[in-house]
Amino acid sequence: MEQQQATAPRPDHPRPGAAPAAFIGVGQAEAALVEHYPRLTRLAYLVLPPTLGRNRRVLTAHSLVQRALPRKDTPVRPLVPSARRRPGHPATDPGYAWVRLRVLRAALAAERPRVRLPLTRREVPVPPLPPLLPQVWGLRLFPRSGGVDELVLDRALSALSAPARAAYVLRALEGLGDADVRAVLEAAGAEDVPGALAAAAGAAPAAGGRDRSLLESAEFDPCSLQVRPTDLLRRRRYARTVLAAGAAVLVCGALPGGGRGPDGAAAPPYAENAAARAALDPAEVTRAAAGAWRNATRRGLSAWPARGDRTHDRALLRRALAVWARPGPDVRVSATPGTAQGPAAGPPQLLYAGVADRATVVLLYDGLRVVRYAEPADASDGQGGAALDFARTDGADDTSAPALVLSRADGNVRYLTAPWVGHAGLTDLLRPAEAARPLPLGDDGTTGPVPTPAQATACAAWQALRLDGHLFTDLGELLPAHLTSGAPERPGEPDGAPARAVWARTACHLGGLRGQGVRAVNSWEFAQQPLPAGGGTATWVCTRAETWRGAGSRTFAQAQMPPAGGRRYAPGVVVARSADGPGCGPREPWALAGVLWKAPGGQWWLVAAGSGQLTEISASGGLTGRAAGSRLAVPATAGARAELSGRLRSGERVAGLR
């Protein structure tokens, strides 16, 4: 962008009575500038905006005068001296008048600097910038202080606009008459010249004042200066900061590596030490022996062998490790809640490297997390965009983590199963009477495509994965969640018909657990209650989701009322929810919940039930009632509210789930 003065162009046509055009040579202009340098810098100093401060005004005035020298001989049409020139002021030579005009034009432009955009040629305002030259480091320069009269005059000039200050200075310092002042201001492109002349006349001192001597005093002389140091403490702090930044640049510049060629979508290297280098070196990646899991004391992810057809592709592994350590801005990164996204502390273990569907996938494990790196299978050197997924695996064993997600495509998910998994099948949770369908397993432990409910908008089916008798479901994460059934102290596999029926009416509520880092979900049928007025039997269920990170559990209670409208396995009604609480878990293995229910005859009832540990249930607040045992039914009205409490066999009072 080029710097553009915020002034109007000079008139193209001469004024009546103007002198004929003449050439001002560079030598003539330089001679005038050198001879009258103090006078020109004083003029620039007086016209420049006082808001710049005295130090900036001094340096800017010298910069404007030094840049006023033209680059080549210039044809100019000098202004005709007016007959009303004040006595005692000789006529100026054309070279000085031309340089003075250029200085004045630049000083006026400093009031409102503008920049011309190269393409549109449109001018936009910019903040005033310090001059490039001259520069003074470590010192502050300002003219010598004057007396009270100079201070009053300086304040008066500060209140004027730049054209008005210029008019005042041309009159008092240069001795020009009003006609010549007007001509010079118009040639310099000043705005509202008549207003500037009027403002300058109004600011003039009273008759008998000392305008000329005041303007020529040391107060306004940028060539007779005082010198003081800048803020020494601030300079010291700046020097320390600059030294520290320079050292950091030198250290970072000395680090090996750079560029994104072999590292795919990775950002520049973040560190260089032994652990970091080992974590980035594909030759250091660890691999479990093919049959190590058979003799392992604990069957976890650390016993999985490396599988896939790209396990020895060092370029692929290098990209995966580099993107894990420093994902670039184009990498899509996701992580389950509470999962750290930083680099590995050392060489990770390779679980899989190969092509799954339309992606090239690498699965890595560092003892605490599983990391999935994926890039398009048809991309070269990872330049087609990469994805990086993190998931915690605290305490993963053969029951909680027998499969990992390899890929998601077209509404299906493909898994890599543990090496000890021998049988795989698919079960629709919403159809508990149907038998599981076999799911083929490849020689490398990968499954065929499994319809995923994690992306479904309507709950028409919920496919679950059955691996060696254990039930799992996809909740949109790298590890499927384990589904169990039974009391919190001893949950088991949902094999029986009652457990499958409970899950059939619970499965559609699992959508609220997506993306929460869920490890296992247990549904517990804690009570059955005969409903009043012959309404049938209600099944009370408490469902609790545990997470891999420990915190963040989710609990909700359902009232599964008798089916209506032919929907035998309609979803139950969620009557209470709890987040990050102990309810329905090993620490509080009891449950209490209630709901307003409308009988077939139209009567409203408060029905509540608790687990077998309760010996009494009470309702208070908008409704009151009390019943021995673990069941309660109280007539109610629509919209009524009540607080539930119960008593355990130990005598302890407990509140309902909320």
XYZ file of C-alpha atoms in Angstrom:
658
model
C 0.000 0.000 0.000
C 1.297 3.453 -0.737
C 1.101 6.420 1.604
C -1.306 9.081 0.350
C -1.683 12.604 1.695
C -5.163 13.547 2.870
C -5.209 16.749 0.812
C -6.879 17.855 -2.345
C -4.836 18.040 -5.547
C -3.336 21.310 -6.678
C -5.363 23.246 -9.236
C -4.586 22.279 -12.818
C -5.299 25.763 -14.153
C -3.403 28.888 -13.142
C -5.139 31.561 -11.173
C -5.605 34.950 -12.813
C -2.432 36.890 -12.520
C -0.269 33.824 -11.842
C 3.339 33.885 -12.942
C 4.437 31.696 -15.853
C 5.572 28.128 -15.083
C 9.245 27.583 -14.266
C 11.505 24.651 -13.486
C 12.730 24.151 -9.940
C 15.891 22.090 -10.115
C 16.796 19.547 -7.486
C 19.963 21.484 -6.740
C 18.032 24.723 -6.273
C 15.540 23.002 -3.977
C 18.340 21.380 -1.961
C 20.102 24.730 -1.552
C 16.891 26.334 -0.303
C 16.232 23.418 2.059
C 19.723 23.489 3.572
C 19.775 27.277 3.871
C 16.338 27.526 5.485
C 16.317 24.155 7.298
C 15.711 25.630 10.787
C 12.858 27.791 9.473
C 11.211 24.893 7.599
C 11.405 22.526 10.579
C 9.918 25.248 12.821
C 7.033 25.676 10.366
C 6.430 21.910 10.264
C 6.645 21.650 14.076
C 4.027 24.379 14.520
C 1.585 22.904 11.988
C 1.869 19.252 13.100
C -0.858 17.946 15.467
C -0.010 18.669 19.129
C -1.463 15.239 20.018
C 1.750 13.631 18.725
C 3.663 14.860 21.748
C 6.729 17.057 21.698
C 9.242 14.258 21.053
C 7.266 12.814 18.118
C 6.601 16.282 16.712
C 10.337 17.071 16.699
C 11.277 13.866 14.880
C 8.318 14.104 12.480
C 9.125 17.737 11.630
C 12.696 16.813 10.679
C 11.409 13.818 8.709
C 8.913 15.920 6.710
C 11.503 18.533 5.813
C 14.083 15.951 4.752
C 11.515 14.156 2.585
C 10.403 17.419 0.944
C 13.343 17.365 -1.478
C 11.972 16.445 -4.941
C 13.523 13.526 -6.857
C 13.846 15.416 -10.145
C 13.503 18.864 -11.672
C 9.891 19.974 -11.346
C 7.882 22.506 -13.367
C 5.995 24.772 -10.967
C 3.869 27.852 -11.264
C 5.060 30.111 -8.458
C 2.532 32.206 -6.601
C 2.595 35.984 -7.250
C 3.577 37.908 -4.119
C 0.699 39.971 -2.830
C 0.907 43.692 -2.524
C -0.317 43.259 1.043
C 2.812 41.420 2.206
C 3.657 42.627 5.659
C 6.580 45.090 5.828
C 9.905 43.706 6.920
C 9.402 40.342 5.147
C 11.318 40.091 1.862
C 9.874 38.143 -1.054
C 10.814 34.459 -1.032
C 12.682 32.756 -3.872
C 10.832 30.102 -5.931
C 12.978 27.234 -4.605
C 12.169 28.023 -0.977
C 8.477 28.591 -1.771
C 8.265 25.203 -3.494
C 9.985 23.327 -0.646
C 7.834 25.197 1.904
C 4.709 24.162 0.015
C 5.758 20.483 0.074
C 6.531 20.658 3.809
C 3.206 22.348 4.508
C 1.281 19.778 2.455
C 2.917 16.916 4.374
C 2.301 18.574 7.757
C -1.379 19.073 6.930
C -1.649 15.439 5.852
C -0.266 14.283 9.218
C -3.507 15.485 10.844
C -5.499 12.815 9.002
C -3.166 10.262 7.364
C -4.711 8.031 4.728
C -3.600 5.047 2.660
C -4.568 4.304 -0.916
C -5.440 0.660 -1.592
C -3.461 -0.630 -4.596
C -6.298 -2.400 -6.434
C -9.342 -0.242 -5.745
C -7.373 3.043 -5.520
C -9.719 3.860 -2.639
C -8.321 5.845 0.292
C -8.821 4.657 3.846
C -7.771 6.410 7.076
C -4.903 4.924 9.104
C -3.486 5.819 12.534
C -0.457 8.120 12.504
C 2.805 6.189 12.374
C 6.194 7.298 13.698
C 8.671 8.480 11.048
C 11.102 5.963 9.625
C 13.960 8.481 9.739
C 15.413 10.082 11.714
C 15.252 7.772 14.750
C 16.698 8.330 18.214
C 17.031 5.388 20.604
C 17.125 5.782 24.354
C 16.633 9.562 24.363
C 13.720 11.982 24.355
C 14.134 15.246 22.418
C 12.037 18.360 22.916
C 12.489 22.126 22.491
C 13.504 24.309 25.392
C 10.696 25.582 27.576
C 9.585 29.168 27.179
C 7.680 31.530 29.405
C 4.018 32.091 30.208
C 3.341 33.855 26.888
C 4.709 30.943 24.893
C 2.576 28.514 26.911
C -0.566 30.558 26.237
C 0.225 30.713 22.517
C 0.927 26.947 22.386
C -2.459 26.226 23.967
C -4.170 28.590 21.550
C -2.553 26.837 18.563
C -3.482 23.424 19.969
C -7.148 24.403 19.885
C -6.994 25.202 16.142
C -7.299 22.817 13.225
C -4.253 22.065 11.088
C -5.278 24.509 8.278
C -5.941 27.216 10.878
C -2.531 26.641 12.500
C -0.948 26.800 9.061
C -2.716 30.088 8.303
C -1.575 31.545 11.633
C 2.038 30.472 11.072
C 2.117 31.737 7.463
C 0.902 35.113 8.658
C 2.989 35.505 11.800
C 6.148 33.586 10.895
C 6.340 33.925 7.105
C 4.821 37.405 6.972
C 2.353 36.584 4.157
C -0.757 38.602 3.560
C -4.226 37.092 3.537
C -4.289 36.657 -0.253
C -0.946 34.852 -0.272
C -1.959 32.733 2.744
C -5.120 31.719 0.934
C -3.163 30.870 -2.219
C -0.580 28.803 -0.345
C -3.249 26.881 1.617
C -5.219 26.149 -1.524
C -2.067 24.955 -3.286
C -1.312 22.722 -0.286
C -4.801 21.190 -0.519
C -6.102 22.483 2.812
C -9.808 22.062 3.516
C -12.120 25.004 4.306
C -9.553 27.742 3.675
C -11.948 30.642 4.499
C -12.814 28.982 7.815
C -9.140 28.433 8.564
C -8.361 32.116 7.924
C -11.213 33.181 10.172
C -10.155 30.815 12.965
C -6.553 32.002 12.721
C -7.633 35.624 12.905
C -9.732 34.899 15.992
C -6.825 33.225 17.752
C -4.358 36.080 17.155
C -3.086 37.923 20.280
C -4.372 41.394 20.994
C -2.781 44.410 19.461
C 0.663 45.063 20.809
C 1.381 41.346 21.284
C 4.620 39.677 20.260
C 3.418 37.096 17.737
C 6.514 37.001 15.623
C 9.004 36.915 18.442
C 6.949 34.269 20.226
C 6.821 31.964 17.199
C 10.553 32.423 16.747
C 11.345 31.672 20.385
C 13.134 28.520 21.548
C 9.766 27.058 22.673
C 8.955 26.286 19.018
C 12.459 25.556 17.678
C 12.917 21.838 16.845
C 16.591 22.467 16.092
C 17.479 23.737 19.557
C 16.685 20.795 21.755
C 16.918 19.428 25.250
C 17.810 15.761 25.755
C 16.496 13.480 28.475
C 16.593 9.670 28.841
C 13.533 7.559 28.260
C 11.982 5.387 31.021
C 15.047 3.459 32.200
C 13.142 0.736 34.055
C 10.896 0.132 31.078
C 13.913 -0.039 28.784
C 15.473 -2.619 31.081
C 12.323 -4.743 31.004
C 12.101 -4.410 27.216
C 15.752 -5.392 26.870
C 15.187 -8.534 28.941
C 12.116 -9.429 26.910
C 13.948 -8.917 23.616
C 16.906 -11.004 24.796
C 14.608 -13.829 25.926
C 12.684 -13.749 22.660
C 15.911 -13.732 20.663
C 17.222 -16.705 22.604
C 13.971 -18.578 22.000
C 14.165 -17.837 18.276
C 17.754 -19.049 18.142
C 16.916 -22.245 20.037
C 13.845 -22.974 17.906
C 15.733 -22.173 14.734
C 18.489 -24.591 15.715
C 16.057 -27.489 16.197
C 16.261 -30.099 13.426
C 13.268 -30.924 11.307
C 10.813 -28.639 9.607
C 8.360 -28.609 6.795
C 5.344 -30.844 6.450
C 6.457 -33.232 3.760
C 7.157 -36.519 5.615
C 4.927 -35.595 8.577
C 1.737 -35.053 6.581
C -0.624 -32.615 8.300
C 1.588 -32.144 11.372
C 2.531 -28.677 12.594
C 6.192 -27.644 13.119
C 8.122 -29.672 15.739
C 7.321 -28.704 19.312
C 10.326 -30.060 21.198
C 13.462 -32.104 20.915
C 14.425 -34.438 23.764
C 14.984 -38.150 24.147
C 11.389 -39.024 25.066
C 9.928 -36.787 22.380
C 12.207 -38.195 19.705
C 11.347 -41.748 20.723
C 7.624 -40.973 20.608
C 8.022 -39.654 17.052
C 10.221 -42.463 15.733
C 8.265 -45.237 13.970
C 11.164 -47.625 14.606
C 10.593 -47.248 18.362
C 6.894 -48.186 18.262
C 6.298 -51.235 20.493
C 4.448 -54.357 19.373
C 3.095 -57.255 21.411
C 3.966 -60.733 20.234
C 1.284 -62.511 18.262
C 0.498 -65.063 20.981
C 1.377 -63.036 24.062
C -2.281 -62.676 25.052
C -2.602 -66.434 25.637
C -0.209 -66.341 28.616
C -0.940 -62.790 29.803
C -1.879 -62.451 33.459
C -4.268 -59.645 32.545
C -5.905 -59.541 29.157
C -5.934 -55.881 28.277
C -5.030 -53.717 25.329
C -1.332 -54.157 26.098
C -1.670 -57.825 25.056
C -3.105 -57.027 21.616
C -0.754 -57.812 18.736
C -0.198 -55.366 15.889
C -2.538 -56.225 13.025
C -3.332 -54.884 9.574
C -1.543 -54.842 6.218
C 0.379 -51.574 6.859
C 2.074 -52.331 10.179
C 5.516 -51.983 8.546
C 4.705 -48.812 6.591
C 7.129 -46.442 8.302
C 5.944 -43.392 6.371
C 2.370 -43.972 7.546
C 3.463 -44.564 11.129
C 5.648 -41.458 11.050
C 2.688 -39.338 9.936
C 0.437 -40.816 12.597
C 2.974 -40.195 15.372
C 3.765 -36.679 14.175
C 0.110 -35.662 13.923
C -0.536 -37.122 17.379
C 2.321 -35.072 18.827
C 1.425 -31.834 17.052
C -1.844 -31.837 15.084
C -1.922 -29.097 12.482
C -4.831 -26.703 11.883
C -6.346 -28.956 9.194
C -6.571 -32.016 11.438
C -10.013 -32.863 12.851
C -9.411 -33.697 16.522
C -11.951 -35.256 18.892
C -11.635 -36.599 22.411
C -13.947 -38.091 24.979
C -14.515 -35.910 28.061
C -11.577 -35.915 30.433
C -9.141 -37.308 27.874
C -5.797 -35.536 27.505
C -4.919 -34.633 23.919
C -1.172 -34.199 24.396
C 1.603 -36.289 22.857
C 2.688 -39.659 24.142
C 5.212 -39.732 26.975
C 7.244 -42.351 25.108
C 6.967 -44.832 22.269
C 3.327 -46.037 22.054
C 2.131 -49.539 21.220
C 0.867 -50.285 17.729
C -2.492 -52.075 17.632
C -3.470 -51.725 13.967
C -2.314 -50.152 10.717
C -4.217 -50.763 7.518
C -7.090 -49.765 5.272
C -10.663 -49.877 6.574
C -13.404 -48.890 4.137
C -12.164 -45.671 2.500
C -9.635 -44.684 5.179
C -6.123 -45.651 6.151
C -6.242 -46.170 9.917
C -3.592 -46.431 12.637
C -4.566 -47.437 16.188
C -2.045 -46.662 18.930
C -2.087 -47.224 22.692
C 0.025 -45.488 25.347
C -1.226 -47.306 28.457
C -3.904 -44.728 29.264
C -5.398 -43.767 25.920
C -6.277 -45.252 22.573
C -5.509 -42.914 19.690
C -6.958 -43.380 16.216
C -5.286 -41.665 13.261
C -7.108 -41.755 9.926
C -6.399 -40.313 6.506
C -8.096 -40.866 3.138
C -6.949 -44.132 1.589
C -6.455 -42.508 -1.805
C -4.406 -39.556 -0.471
C -0.646 -39.411 -0.869
C 1.514 -38.578 2.163
C -1.538 -37.710 4.255
C -2.281 -34.537 2.317
C -6.006 -35.210 1.899
C -6.964 -34.220 5.449
C -6.492 -36.235 8.620
C -8.527 -37.091 11.714
C -7.297 -37.789 15.227
C -9.501 -39.346 17.939
C -8.601 -39.824 21.614
C -10.301 -42.073 24.172
C -9.412 -42.973 27.751
C -9.010 -46.637 28.608
C -8.321 -46.636 32.352
C -8.224 -50.214 33.610
C -9.368 -51.741 30.328
C -9.636 -55.538 30.440
C -11.026 -58.373 28.361
C -14.616 -57.625 29.446
C -14.686 -53.832 29.224
C -12.637 -53.362 26.036
C -12.880 -56.333 23.652
C -13.252 -54.141 20.533
C -12.153 -50.799 19.082
C -13.747 -48.759 16.324
C -11.766 -48.886 13.080
C -13.946 -46.817 10.763
C -17.335 -45.227 10.294
C -18.841 -45.039 6.826
C -22.353 -44.896 5.363
C -24.066 -45.278 8.736
C -22.017 -48.375 9.627
C -19.155 -48.979 12.004
C -16.379 -51.540 11.614
C -14.572 -52.925 14.681
C -11.201 -54.450 15.472
C -11.840 -57.169 18.057
C -9.482 -58.510 20.690
C -7.405 -61.508 19.598
C -9.260 -63.795 22.052
C -12.741 -63.038 20.684
C -14.059 -66.139 18.946
C -17.704 -65.352 18.200
C -19.453 -62.144 17.153
C -23.105 -61.431 16.509
C -25.668 -58.662 16.128
C -28.701 -58.210 18.368
C -31.505 -55.701 17.893
C -32.284 -54.532 21.409
C -35.773 -53.413 20.384
C -36.661 -56.977 19.349
C -35.647 -59.090 22.350
C -37.394 -62.216 21.098
C -35.231 -62.427 17.969
C -32.020 -64.433 18.025
C -28.657 -62.818 17.400
C -27.383 -62.839 13.813
C -23.820 -64.006 13.180
C -21.277 -61.306 12.363
C -18.285 -62.420 10.266
C -14.807 -61.931 11.716
C -11.756 -61.563 9.491
C -8.456 -63.279 10.096
C -7.070 -60.001 11.419
C -9.950 -59.593 13.908
C -11.927 -56.994 11.945
C -15.698 -57.272 11.745
C -18.016 -56.647 8.871
C -20.024 -53.410 8.795
C -22.379 -52.981 11.767
C -25.329 -50.524 11.568
C -24.636 -47.878 14.166
C -27.452 -46.395 16.269
C -25.154 -43.523 17.294
C -26.047 -41.578 14.140
C -29.702 -42.572 13.836
C -32.314 -39.840 14.187
C -35.275 -42.193 14.722
C -35.215 -45.102 17.165
C -36.591 -47.797 14.850
C -33.819 -50.297 15.650
C -30.854 -50.489 18.016
C -28.184 -52.911 16.891
C -25.914 -54.160 19.662
C -22.713 -56.127 19.302
C -22.485 -59.484 21.076
C -18.921 -60.710 21.586
C -18.456 -64.081 23.290
C -21.702 -63.586 25.195
C -21.057 -59.953 26.254
C -23.296 -57.175 24.935
C -21.944 -53.842 23.648
C -23.379 -50.817 21.889
C -21.868 -47.964 19.886
C -22.235 -44.524 21.492
C -20.136 -42.648 18.948
C -16.722 -43.258 20.554
C -13.670 -45.435 19.971
C -14.750 -48.053 22.511
C -18.270 -49.491 22.562
C -20.094 -49.379 25.900
C -20.719 -52.600 27.812
C -24.424 -53.250 28.529
C -25.303 -55.124 31.721
C -28.370 -55.871 33.809
C -29.013 -56.464 37.506
C -28.457 -55.010 40.951
C -25.546 -52.524 41.308
C -23.527 -54.911 43.481
C -23.655 -57.791 40.988
C -24.535 -56.714 37.449
C -24.511 -59.445 34.838
C -25.149 -60.044 31.178
C -28.738 -59.388 30.002
C -29.362 -62.971 28.894
C -32.790 -63.746 30.332
C -36.104 -62.717 28.812
C -36.966 -60.211 31.613
C -33.594 -58.468 31.228
C -33.928 -58.304 27.451
C -37.455 -56.892 27.806
C -36.166 -54.163 30.150
C -33.429 -53.251 27.671
C -35.941 -53.215 24.813
C -37.794 -50.389 26.578
C -34.567 -48.645 27.666
C -32.418 -48.691 24.513
C -33.940 -45.591 22.925
C -32.822 -43.536 25.950
C -29.160 -44.394 25.308
C -28.927 -41.599 22.744
C -28.515 -39.100 25.596
C -25.248 -40.808 26.569
C -23.456 -40.294 23.244
C -20.032 -38.717 23.447
C -19.810 -38.868 27.249
C -16.943 -41.340 27.533
C -19.248 -44.116 28.750
C -17.619 -47.373 29.806
C -20.636 -49.435 30.879
C -24.402 -49.026 31.244
C -26.389 -51.084 33.739
C -30.192 -51.299 33.804
C -31.667 -52.487 37.067
C -35.293 -53.495 37.488
C -35.646 -52.536 41.126
C -39.411 -52.872 41.582
C -42.726 -53.953 40.099
C -45.880 -52.224 41.294
C -49.557 -53.057 40.797
C -51.191 -49.819 39.670
C -54.399 -48.592 41.302
C -57.804 -48.787 39.601
C -56.824 -51.958 37.764
C -54.225 -50.197 35.656
C -51.922 -53.204 35.391
C -48.343 -53.532 36.593
C -45.576 -50.930 36.326
C -41.924 -51.898 36.083
C -39.477 -49.517 37.735
C -35.981 -49.404 36.227
C -32.870 -47.466 37.228
C -30.211 -47.090 34.512
C -26.697 -45.954 35.417
C -23.848 -45.131 33.013
C -20.267 -45.284 34.286
C -17.437 -43.472 32.482
C -13.831 -44.389 31.792
C -12.630 -41.340 33.727
C -14.646 -42.209 36.862
C -16.433 -38.874 37.208
C -19.387 -37.817 35.095
C -21.718 -40.758 35.692
C -25.327 -40.438 34.499
C -28.359 -42.019 36.182
C -32.018 -41.995 35.204
C -35.074 -43.791 36.546
C -37.915 -45.072 34.365
C -41.487 -46.057 34.951
C -42.267 -48.679 32.332
C -46.053 -48.613 32.349
C -48.235 -51.321 30.786
C -47.942 -51.087 26.978
C -50.703 -49.231 25.128
C -51.645 -49.026 21.482
C -50.096 -52.350 20.562
C -46.501 -51.215 21.268
C -45.274 -53.990 23.503
C -41.799 -52.532 23.909
C -42.553 -48.812 23.912
C -39.815 -46.760 25.649
C -40.337 -46.207 29.344
C -41.036 -42.806 30.863
C -37.971 -41.151 32.423
C -39.168 -39.796 35.773
C -35.853 -38.668 37.345
C -32.271 -37.905 36.310
C -29.027 -37.457 38.177
C -25.564 -36.444 36.994
C -22.315 -37.346 38.729
C -24.119 -38.815 41.731
C -23.897 -42.189 43.510
C -27.537 -43.194 43.008
C -28.189 -46.750 41.761
C -24.469 -47.490 41.995
C -22.244 -49.588 44.263
C -22.027 -46.790 46.852
C -25.821 -46.335 47.044
C -27.320 -49.627 45.852
C -30.904 -48.554 46.375
C -33.462 -46.633 44.368
C -36.594 -44.559 44.946
C -38.651 -42.777 42.279
C -42.211 -41.683 41.587
C -44.434 -40.188 38.921
C -47.933 -38.787 38.399
C -49.983 -41.394 36.560
C -53.455 -41.117 35.031
C -55.617 -44.206 35.454
C -57.775 -45.441 32.575
C -60.807 -43.959 34.365
C -59.285 -40.479 34.366
C -58.152 -40.292 38.015
C -54.617 -38.993 38.689
C -52.385 -40.845 41.133
C -48.957 -40.355 42.625
C -47.298 -43.740 42.306
C -43.868 -44.390 43.741
C -41.677 -47.412 44.309
C -38.352 -48.214 45.899
C -35.912 -51.076 45.898
C -36.127 -53.902 48.385
C -33.949 -52.137 50.988
C -36.725 -49.617 51.741
C -39.198 -50.230 54.570
C -41.209 -47.020 54.225
C -42.011 -44.365 51.585
C -43.362 -40.868 52.346
C -44.592 -38.011 50.169
C -44.602 -34.366 51.264
C -45.108 -30.958 49.753
C -47.990 -30.586 47.319
C -49.114 -34.140 48.147
C -48.813 -36.038 51.376
C -48.899 -39.738 51.928
C -47.128 -42.552 53.676
C -46.927 -46.292 53.150
C -45.060 -49.127 54.766
C -42.885 -51.172 52.500
C -41.525 -50.072 49.142
C -44.728 -49.084 47.278
C -46.880 -45.939 47.485
C -50.055 -44.829 45.682
C -51.792 -41.555 46.618
C -54.719 -39.862 44.783
C -53.544 -36.648 43.158
C -54.495 -33.872 40.757
C -52.927 -32.988 37.443
C -49.751 -30.963 37.879
C -49.298 -31.730 41.565
C -45.743 -31.929 42.906
C -44.353 -33.875 45.843
C -41.059 -34.685 47.525
C -40.324 -38.376 48.088
C -38.294 -39.900 50.896
C -37.782 -43.373 52.193
C -36.380 -45.266 55.123
C -33.835 -48.077 54.833
C -33.757 -51.135 57.030
C -30.960 -49.466 58.980
C -33.274 -46.565 59.798
C -31.453 -44.101 57.519
C -33.639 -41.651 55.606
C -32.970 -41.392 51.871
C -34.380 -39.100 49.196
C -35.787 -40.000 45.827
C -33.612 -39.802 42.736
C -33.541 -36.292 41.260
